PDB file of C-alpha atoms in Angstrom:
ATOM      1  CA  GLY R 471       4.404 -22.893   0.916  1.00  0.00           C
ATOM      2  CA  HIS R 472       1.248 -21.071   0.742  1.00  0.00           C
ATOM      3  CA  THR R 473      -1.334 -22.288   2.890  1.00  0.00           C
ATOM      4  CA  HIS R 474      -4.990 -20.180   2.586  1.00  0.00           C
ATOM      5  CA  PRO R 475      -5.502 -16.990  -0.191  1.00  0.00           C
ATOM      6  CA  VAL R 476      -2.227 -15.119  -0.773  1.00  0.00           C
ATOM      7  CA  HIS R 477      -4.183 -11.176  -0.066  1.00  0.00           C
ATOM      8  CA  ALA R 478      -0.344  -9.250  -0.368  1.00  0.00           C
ATOM      9  CA  VAL R 479       3.150  -9.853  -2.801  1.00  0.00           C
ATOM     10  CA  SER R 480       6.081  -7.659  -3.025  1.00  0.00           C
ATOM     11  CA  ILE R 481       9.121  -8.144  -4.737  1.00  0.00           C
ATOM     12  CA  ASP R 482      12.888  -7.182  -4.544  1.00  0.00           C
ATOM     13  CA  ASP R 483      13.744  -6.422  -7.923  1.00  0.00           C
ATOM     14  CA  LYS R 484      17.891  -5.567  -6.620  1.00  0.00           C
ATOM     15  CA  SER R 485      17.771  -9.565  -5.331  1.00  0.00           C
ATOM     16  CA  THR R 486      15.577 -12.830  -5.354  1.00  0.00           C
ATOM     17  CA  THR R 487      13.269 -12.315  -3.095  1.00  0.00           C
ATOM     18  CA  ILE R 488       9.600 -12.304  -3.035  1.00  0.00           C
ATOM     19  CA  VAL R 489       7.579 -11.832   0.198  1.00  0.00           C
ATOM     20  CA  SER R 490       3.849 -12.915   0.395  1.00  0.00           C
ATOM     21  CA  ALA R 491       0.791 -12.527   3.047  1.00  0.00           C
ATOM     22  CA  SER R 492      -1.264 -15.587   3.278  1.00  0.00           C
ATOM     23  CA  ASP R 493      -3.455 -15.189   6.227  1.00  0.00           C
ATOM     24  CA  ARG R 494      -1.187 -14.417   9.346  1.00  0.00           C
ATOM     25  CA  ALA R 495       1.839 -15.688   8.043  1.00  0.00           C
ATOM     26  CA  LEU R 496       4.886 -13.877   5.620  1.00  0.00           C
ATOM     27  CA  ILE R 497       6.321 -16.092   3.530  1.00  0.00           C
ATOM     28  CA  VAL R 498       9.274 -15.459   1.691  1.00  0.00           C
ATOM     29  CA  THR R 499      10.530 -17.091  -1.060  1.00  0.00           C
ATOM     30  CA  ASP R 500      13.378 -16.992  -3.808  1.00  0.00           C
ATOM     31  CA  ALA R 501      12.642 -16.492  -6.979  1.00  0.00           C
ATOM     32  CA  VAL R 502      15.144 -18.041  -9.309  1.00  0.00           C
ATOM     33  CA  THR R 503      14.175 -21.661  -7.315  1.00  0.00           C
ATOM     34  CA  SER R 504      11.254 -21.205  -6.180  1.00  0.00           C
ATOM     35  CA  ARG R 505      12.025 -22.369  -2.615  1.00  0.00           C
ATOM     36  CA  VAL R 506      10.240 -21.524   0.775  1.00  0.00           C
ATOM     37  CA  LYS R 507      12.457 -19.844   3.070  1.00  0.00           C
ATOM     38  CA  TYR R 508      11.638 -18.984   5.949  1.00  0.00           C
ATOM     39  CA  ARG R 509       7.698 -18.828   7.587  1.00  0.00           C
ATOM     40  CA  LEU R 510       7.101 -15.837   9.302  1.00  0.00           C
ATOM     41  CA  HIS R 511       4.646 -15.746  12.111  1.00  0.00           C
ATOM     42  CA  GLY R 512       3.339 -12.890  15.061  1.00  0.00           C
ATOM     43  CA  HIS R 513       0.501 -11.522  13.550  1.00  0.00           C
ATOM     44  CA  THR R 514      -2.933 -12.219  15.746  1.00  0.00           C
ATOM     45  CA  GLY R 515      -5.235 -11.246  12.172  1.00  0.00           C
ATOM     46  CA  ARG R 516      -4.690 -11.020   8.742  1.00  0.00           C
ATOM     47  CA  ILE R 517      -1.609  -9.805   6.913  1.00  0.00           C
ATOM     48  CA  ASN R 518      -3.422  -7.133   4.342  1.00  0.00           C
ATOM     49  CA  THR R 519       0.066  -6.054   3.104  1.00  0.00           C
ATOM     50  CA  VAL R 520       4.246  -6.449   2.408  1.00  0.00           C
ATOM     51  CA  CYS R 521       6.826  -4.596   1.756  1.00  0.00           C
ATOM     52  CA  VAL R 522      10.668  -5.738   0.902  1.00  0.00           C
ATOM     53  CA  SER R 523      13.795  -3.067   1.760  1.00  0.00           C
ATOM     54  CA  ASP R 524      16.336  -2.118  -0.755  1.00  0.00           C
ATOM     55  CA  ASN R 525      18.449  -5.792  -0.649  1.00  0.00           C
ATOM     56  CA  ALA R 526      16.038  -7.657   0.906  1.00  0.00           C
ATOM     57  CA  GLU R 527      18.030  -6.689   3.724  1.00  0.00           C
ATOM     58  CA  CYS R 528      14.225  -5.767   5.991  1.00  0.00           C
ATOM     59  CA  PHE R 529      10.694  -7.194   5.630  1.00  0.00           C
ATOM     60  CA  LEU R 530       7.675  -5.037   6.493  1.00  0.00           C
ATOM     61  CA  SER R 531       4.113  -6.637   6.910  1.00  0.00           C
ATOM     62  CA  GLY R 532       0.616  -4.631   7.860  1.00  0.00           C
ATOM     63  CA  SER R 533      -2.274  -6.022   9.125  1.00  0.00           C
ATOM     64  CA  TYR R 534      -5.470  -6.658  10.036  1.00  0.00           C
ATOM     65  CA  ASP R 535      -4.670  -6.527  13.866  1.00  0.00           C
ATOM     66  CA  SER R 536      -3.583  -3.289  13.094  1.00  0.00           C
ATOM     67  CA  THR R 537      -0.065  -3.175  13.716  1.00  0.00           C
ATOM     68  CA  VAL R 538       3.086  -3.296  11.523  1.00  0.00           C
ATOM     69  CA  LYS R 539       6.523  -5.321  11.692  1.00  0.00           C
ATOM     70  CA  ILE R 540       8.991  -5.868  10.982  1.00  0.00           C
ATOM     71  CA  TRP R 541      11.234  -8.289   9.965  1.00  0.00           C
ATOM     72  CA  ASP R 542      15.229  -8.568   9.355  1.00  0.00           C
ATOM     73  CA  GLY R 543      15.510 -10.352   6.329  1.00  0.00           C
ATOM     74  CA  ARG R 544      19.632 -11.170   6.724  1.00  0.00           C
ATOM     75  CA  SER R 545      18.841 -13.233  10.339  1.00  0.00           C
ATOM     76  CA  ARG R 546      17.559 -16.339  10.943  1.00  0.00           C
ATOM     77  CA  SER R 547      15.147 -14.750  14.070  1.00  0.00           C
ATOM     78  CA  ARG R 548      11.855 -15.546  13.452  1.00  0.00           C
ATOM     79  CA  GLU R 549      11.392 -12.177  15.874  1.00  0.00           C
ATOM     80  CA  PRO R 550      10.500  -9.111  14.279  1.00  0.00           C
ATOM     81  CA  ILE R 551      11.931  -6.572  15.067  1.00  0.00           C
ATOM     82  CA  GLN R 552      10.075  -3.928  16.184  1.00  0.00           C
ATOM     83  CA  THR R 553       6.099  -3.772  16.279  1.00  0.00           C
ATOM     84  CA  LEU R 554       4.941  -0.464  14.903  1.00  0.00           C
ATOM     85  CA  ASN R 555       1.275  -0.397  17.025  1.00  0.00           C
ATOM     86  CA  ASP R 556      -0.256   3.702  16.696  1.00  0.00           C
ATOM     87  CA  ALA R 557      -3.130   2.822  14.093  1.00  0.00           C
ATOM     88  CA  SER R 558      -6.105   2.432  15.551  1.00  0.00           C
ATOM     89  CA  ASP R 559      -7.553   0.338  12.601  1.00  0.00           C
ATOM     90  CA  SER R 560      -6.813  -2.282  10.062  1.00  0.00           C
ATOM     91  CA  ILE R 561      -3.687  -1.935   7.888  1.00  0.00           C
ATOM     92  CA  THR R 562      -3.894  -0.892   3.950  1.00  0.00           C
ATOM     93  CA  SER R 563      -0.609  -0.650   3.151  1.00  0.00           C
ATOM     94  CA  VAL R 564       3.067   0.164   3.911  1.00  0.00           C
ATOM     95  CA  LEU R 565       5.322   1.121   1.573  1.00  0.00           C
ATOM     96  CA  THR R 566       8.804   2.238   2.452  1.00  0.00           C
ATOM     97  CA  LEU R 567      11.358   5.158   0.833  1.00  0.00           C
ATOM     98  CA  GLN R 568      15.021   4.945   0.816  1.00  0.00           C
ATOM     99  CA  HIS R 569      16.993   8.227  -0.363  1.00  0.00           C
ATOM    100  CA  ARG R 570      20.480  10.084   0.505  1.00  0.00           C
ATOM    101  CA  GLY R 571      21.268   8.402   3.229  1.00  0.00           C
ATOM    102  CA  GLY R 572      18.240   8.080   4.715  1.00  0.00           C
ATOM    103  CA  ALA R 573      15.386   5.467   4.984  1.00  0.00           C
ATOM    104  CA  GLU R 574      11.385   5.936   6.417  1.00  0.00           C
ATOM    105  CA  ILE R 575       8.436   3.999   6.363  1.00  0.00           C
ATOM    106  CA  LEU R 576       5.441   5.306   4.792  1.00  0.00           C
ATOM    107  CA  THR R 577       1.711   3.372   6.384  1.00  0.00           C
ATOM    108  CA  THR R 578      -2.087   3.728   6.042  1.00  0.00           C
ATOM    109  CA  SER R 579      -4.938   2.306   7.712  1.00  0.00           C
ATOM    110  CA  VAL R 580      -7.886   2.081   7.846  1.00  0.00           C
ATOM    111  CA  ASP R 581      -8.729   4.772  10.777  1.00  0.00           C
ATOM    112  CA  GLY R 582      -7.617   7.420   7.518  1.00  0.00           C
ATOM    113  CA  PHE R 583      -4.490   8.159   8.874  1.00  0.00           C
ATOM    114  CA  ILE R 584      -1.000   8.596   6.664  1.00  0.00           C
ATOM    115  CA  ARG R 585       2.180   7.390   8.753  1.00  0.00           C
ATOM    116  CA  THR R 586       5.409   8.096   8.107  1.00  0.00           C
ATOM    117  CA  TYR R 587       7.841   7.353  10.181  1.00  0.00           C
ATOM    118  CA  ASP R 588      11.921   8.834   9.657  1.00  0.00           C
ATOM    119  CA  LEU R 589      14.483   5.674  10.971  1.00  0.00           C
ATOM    120  CA  ARG R 590      17.322   7.987  11.137  1.00  0.00           C
ATOM    121  CA  MET R 591      15.326  10.920  12.790  1.00  0.00           C
ATOM    122  CA  GLY R 592      13.426   8.424  14.959  1.00  0.00           C
ATOM    123  CA  ARG R 593      10.375  10.422  14.406  1.00  0.00           C
ATOM    124  CA  ILE R 594       6.612   9.614  13.713  1.00  0.00           C
ATOM    125  CA  SER R 595       4.325  12.283  11.149  1.00  0.00           C
ATOM    126  CA  LYS R 596       0.760  11.336  10.652  1.00  0.00           C
ATOM    127  CA  ASP R 597      -1.698  13.235   8.309  1.00  0.00           C
ATOM    128  CA  ASN R 598      -5.618  12.720   7.692  1.00  0.00           C
ATOM    129  CA  ALA R 599      -7.201  11.629   4.566  1.00  0.00           C
ATOM    130  CA  GLY R 600     -11.166  12.032   6.137  1.00  0.00           C
ATOM    131  CA  SER R 601     -12.354   8.800   5.234  1.00  0.00           C
ATOM    132  CA  PRO R 602     -10.657   4.973   5.830  1.00  0.00           C
ATOM    133  CA  ILE R 603      -7.885   4.455   3.392  1.00  0.00           C
ATOM    134  CA  ILE R 604      -7.668   1.738   0.806  1.00  0.00           C
ATOM    135  CA  GLY R 605      -4.736   1.889  -0.301  1.00  0.00           C
ATOM    136  CA  CYS R 606      -1.534   3.978  -1.164  1.00  0.00           C
ATOM    137  CA  ASP R 607       1.439   4.362  -4.279  1.00  0.00           C
ATOM    138  CA  ILE R 608       4.169   7.298  -3.644  1.00  0.00           C
ATOM    139  CA  THR R 609       5.995   9.212  -6.380  1.00  0.00           C
ATOM    140  CA  SER R 610       8.984  11.473  -6.596  1.00  0.00           C
ATOM    141  CA  ILE R 611       7.900  15.166  -7.387  1.00  0.00           C
ATOM    142  CA  SER R 612      10.818  15.294  -9.610  1.00  0.00           C
ATOM    143  CA  ASP R 613      14.912  13.508  -9.509  1.00  0.00           C
ATOM    144  CA  ASP R 614      16.640  16.617  -7.913  1.00  0.00           C
ATOM    145  CA  ASP R 615      15.027  17.974  -5.116  1.00  0.00           C
ATOM    146  CA  GLY R 616      13.812  14.822  -2.674  1.00  0.00           C
ATOM    147  CA  LYS R 617      10.383  15.532  -2.643  1.00  0.00           C
ATOM    148  CA  TYR R 618       7.639  12.775  -3.065  1.00  0.00           C
ATOM    149  CA  CYS R 619       3.461  12.750  -3.682  1.00  0.00           C
ATOM    150  CA  ILE R 620       1.751  10.057  -1.903  1.00  0.00           C
ATOM    151  CA  ALA R 621      -1.363   9.269  -3.714  1.00  0.00           C
ATOM    152  CA  THR R 622      -4.518   7.484  -1.057  1.00  0.00           C
ATOM    153  CA  SER R 623      -7.476   5.683  -2.660  1.00  0.00           C
ATOM    154  CA  CYS R 624     -10.250   5.922   0.402  1.00  0.00           C
ATOM    155  CA  LEU R 625     -13.512   4.169   0.956  1.00  0.00           C
ATOM    156  CA  ASN R 626     -15.495   7.654  -0.486  1.00  0.00           C
ATOM    157  CA  GLY R 627     -14.096   6.338  -3.553  1.00  0.00           C
ATOM    158  CA  ASP R 628     -11.744   9.519  -3.793  1.00  0.00           C
ATOM    159  CA  ILE R 629      -8.430   9.821  -4.707  1.00  0.00           C
ATOM    160  CA  TYR R 630      -6.078  12.351  -2.568  1.00  0.00           C
ATOM    161  CA  LEU R 631      -2.630  13.330  -3.320  1.00  0.00           C
ATOM    162  CA  PHE R 632      -0.370  14.519  -1.151  1.00  0.00           C
ATOM    163  CA  GLU R 633       2.437  15.754  -0.874  1.00  0.00           C
ATOM    164  CA  LYS R 634       4.591  14.192   1.773  1.00  0.00           C
ATOM    165  CA  ASN R 635       6.994  17.058   3.660  1.00  0.00           C
ATOM    166  CA  THR R 636       4.316  19.043   4.126  1.00  0.00           C
ATOM    167  CA  GLY R 637       1.020  17.143   3.869  1.00  0.00           C
ATOM    168  CA  SER R 638      -0.818  19.792   1.503  1.00  0.00           C
ATOM    169  CA  LEU R 639      -3.148  18.217  -0.713  1.00  0.00           C
ATOM    170  CA  LEU R 640      -2.174  19.193  -4.181  1.00  0.00           C
ATOM    171  CA  LYS R 641      -5.550  16.976  -5.970  1.00  0.00           C
ATOM    172  CA  LYS R 642      -8.109  16.034  -5.257  1.00  0.00           C
ATOM    173  CA  TYR R 643      -9.586  13.184  -8.394  1.00  0.00           C
ATOM    174  CA  THR R 644     -13.603  12.275  -7.629  1.00  0.00           C
ATOM    175  CA  GLY R 645     -16.358  11.169  -9.055  1.00  0.00           C
ATOM    176  CA  GLY R 646     -15.004   8.458 -11.566  1.00  0.00           C
ATOM    177  CA  HIS R 647     -16.144   5.122  -9.849  1.00  0.00           C
ATOM    178  CA  LYS R 648     -19.271   3.831 -10.231  1.00  0.00           C
ATOM    179  CA  ALA R 649     -21.099   3.071  -6.701  1.00  0.00           C
ATOM    180  CA  VAL R 650     -21.652  -1.106  -5.904  1.00  0.00           C
ATOM    181  CA  SER R 651     -23.879  -2.194  -3.400  1.00  0.00           C
ATOM    182  CA  GLY R 652     -24.709  -5.957  -2.403  1.00  0.00           C
ATOM    183  CA  LYS R 653     -22.448  -7.786  -1.645  1.00  0.00           C
ATOM    184  CA  VAL R 654     -19.560  -6.686  -3.425  1.00  0.00           C
ATOM    185  CA  ALA R 655     -20.696  -3.235  -0.478  1.00  0.00           C
ATOM    186  CA  GLN R 656     -20.775  -6.197   1.963  1.00  0.00           C
ATOM    187  CA  LYS R 657     -17.179  -7.469   1.855  1.00  0.00           C
ATOM    188  CA  VAL R 658     -16.038  -3.510   1.892  1.00  0.00           C
ATOM    189  CA  ASP R 659     -17.424  -2.980   4.950  1.00  0.00           C
ATOM    190  CA  ALA R 660     -16.858  -6.685   6.431  1.00  0.00           C
ATOM    191  CA  LYS R 661     -12.911  -4.979   6.097  1.00  0.00           C
ATOM    192  CA  GLY R 662     -13.758  -1.581   8.546  1.00  0.00           C
ATOM    193  CA  GLY R 663     -16.307   0.475   6.095  1.00  0.00           C
ATOM    194  CA  GLY R 664     -19.391   2.338   6.833  1.00  0.00           C
ATOM    195  CA  GLY R 665     -22.864   0.942   5.124  1.00  0.00           C
ATOM    196  CA  GLU R 666     -22.583   4.742   3.310  1.00  0.00           C
ATOM    197  CA  ASN R 667     -19.687   4.011   1.534  1.00  0.00           C
ATOM    198  CA  GLU R 668     -20.449   3.311  -2.082  1.00  0.00           C
ATOM    199  CA  HIS R 669     -18.206   4.222  -4.505  1.00  0.00           C
ATOM    200  CA  PRO R 670     -15.042   2.661  -3.002  1.00  0.00           C
ATOM    201  CA  THR R 671     -11.273   1.604  -4.344  1.00  0.00           C
ATOM    202  CA  CYS R 672      -9.621  -1.680  -3.599  1.00  0.00           C
ATOM    203  CA  SER R 673      -5.908  -0.403  -5.394  1.00  0.00           C
ATOM    204  CA  ILE R 674      -4.166   2.454  -6.706  1.00  0.00           C
ATOM    205  CA  ALA R 675      -0.694   2.754  -8.354  1.00  0.00           C
ATOM    206  CA  CYS R 676       1.404   5.663  -9.803  1.00  0.00           C
ATOM    207  CA  TYR R 677       3.324   5.134 -13.283  1.00  0.00           C
ATOM    208  CA  PRO R 678       5.802   6.293 -13.368  1.00  0.00           C
ATOM    209  CA  LYS R 679       7.660   6.310  -9.865  1.00  0.00           C
ATOM    210  CA  LYS R 680      10.029  10.028 -11.059  1.00  0.00           C
ATOM    211  CA  GLY R 681       8.915  12.729 -12.239  1.00  0.00           C
ATOM    212  CA  ILE R 682       4.194  13.434 -10.842  1.00  0.00           C
ATOM    213  CA  TRP R 683       3.767  16.466 -13.079  1.00  0.00           C
ATOM    214  CA  GLU R 684       4.071  13.406 -16.178  1.00  0.00           C
ATOM    215  CA  SER R 685       2.492  10.586 -14.186  1.00  0.00           C
ATOM    216  CA  MET R 686      -0.329   8.752 -13.767  1.00  0.00           C
ATOM    217  CA  VAL R 687      -2.274   7.198 -10.992  1.00  0.00           C
ATOM    218  CA  LEU R 688      -4.495   4.689 -11.582  1.00  0.00           C
ATOM    219  CA  SER R 689      -7.205   3.107  -9.806  1.00  0.00           C
ATOM    220  CA  ALA R 690      -9.076   0.233  -9.681  1.00  0.00           C
ATOM    221  CA  SER R 691     -12.787  -0.030  -8.070  1.00  0.00           C
ATOM    222  CA  TYR R 692     -15.174  -2.716  -6.898  1.00  0.00           C
ATOM    223  CA  ASP R 693     -17.563  -1.337  -9.813  1.00  0.00           C
ATOM    224  CA  GLY R 694     -15.381  -3.201 -12.143  1.00  0.00           C
ATOM    225  CA  GLN R 695     -13.105  -0.453 -13.649  1.00  0.00           C
ATOM    226  CA  VAL R 696      -9.320   0.243 -13.821  1.00  0.00           C
ATOM    227  CA  LEU R 697      -9.655   4.259 -14.264  1.00  0.00           C
ATOM    228  CA  VAL R 698      -6.276   6.822 -15.050  1.00  0.00           C
ATOM    229  CA  TRP R 699      -5.943   9.711 -13.327  1.00  0.00           C
ATOM    230  CA  CYS R 700      -3.643  12.681 -14.759  1.00  0.00           C
ATOM    231  CA  ASP R 701      -3.652  16.704 -15.502  1.00  0.00           C
ATOM    232  CA  SER R 702      -3.297  15.387 -19.428  1.00  0.00           C
ATOM    233  CA  THR R 703      -7.202  15.083 -21.440  1.00  0.00           C
ATOM    234  CA  ASP R 704      -5.774  12.537 -23.595  1.00  0.00           C
ATOM    235  CA  HIS R 705      -5.910  10.112 -21.257  1.00  0.00           C
ATOM    236  CA  ALA R 706      -9.658   8.551 -20.086  1.00  0.00           C
ATOM    237  CA  GLN R 707     -11.010   5.361 -19.243  1.00  0.00           C
ATOM    238  CA  TRP R 708      -7.690   2.860 -19.342  1.00  0.00           C
ATOM    239  CA  SER R 709      -9.913  -1.278 -19.242  1.00  0.00           C
ATOM    240  CA  GLN R 710     -13.304  -2.404 -17.681  1.00  0.00           C
ATOM    241  CA  VAL R 711     -13.417  -5.282 -16.378  1.00  0.00           C
ATOM    242  CA  ASN R 712     -16.650  -6.575 -16.304  1.00  0.00           C
ATOM    243  CA  ASN R 713     -17.442  -8.867 -13.506  1.00  0.00           C
ATOM    244  CA  LEU R 714     -16.987  -7.279  -9.656  1.00  0.00           C
ATOM    245  CA  ASP R 715     -15.743 -10.070  -8.238  1.00  0.00           C
ATOM    246  CA  ALA R 716     -12.781 -10.005 -11.018  1.00  0.00           C
ATOM    247  CA  SER R 717     -12.076  -7.262  -9.526  1.00  0.00           C
ATOM    248  CA  ALA R 718     -12.397  -7.269  -6.115  1.00  0.00           C
ATOM    249  CA  THR R 719      -8.839  -9.638  -6.243  1.00  0.00           C
ATOM    250  CA  PHE R 720      -6.830  -6.385  -6.099  1.00  0.00           C
ATOM    251  CA  TYR R 721      -7.550  -5.874  -3.147  1.00  0.00           C
TER     252      TYR R 721
END
């Protein structure tokens, strides 16, 4: 079903729907039958990131063309129901947050901003990370207070942990990844970064998704390492991949 390299994939854990990005196309596949259900087109640049809302009601795609497109997962229409075009540079991640009857979309971009779209209130807020953002993940502070943290990985190699509702910087993790240069650095620069950024991360994740003070933030880098960041000194470097090109596939 894919005619180009796959740059992103997401699955809805409440259904059998897999969404993947192949160049400028968004491909929706049934995980049980392996049958391609839809091929959705509309972006003018390569799709970097995809996301599926609960029960596959909507699909979201973020692209090198600086837009996020929202697609109706219950409709036969092949046109996006909405396009978010607030970013001024490539979209690097898109996430959904559905809780307590509300729904939010969170995006990051190479322009350095985290944007949160509150769909119920019709409101957008943005926070500046101060450096081009490569990716992000989100986790809750606790099970009952509805507060969330956003972990972002930036092109300068730093990891920032923000409180979502206030935009307050809670933690900054830095100095863990090694400098890279040459062929790998050129690949990063081609995605919107500058030549001065030699410690780029290419992927980030939080685990578990609840209870940030017991959680770990994992970052993968073009230097071939996966690092674990947390408050405990019991956790150190988790694993290492010596082939730089292999680590680049995390992007």
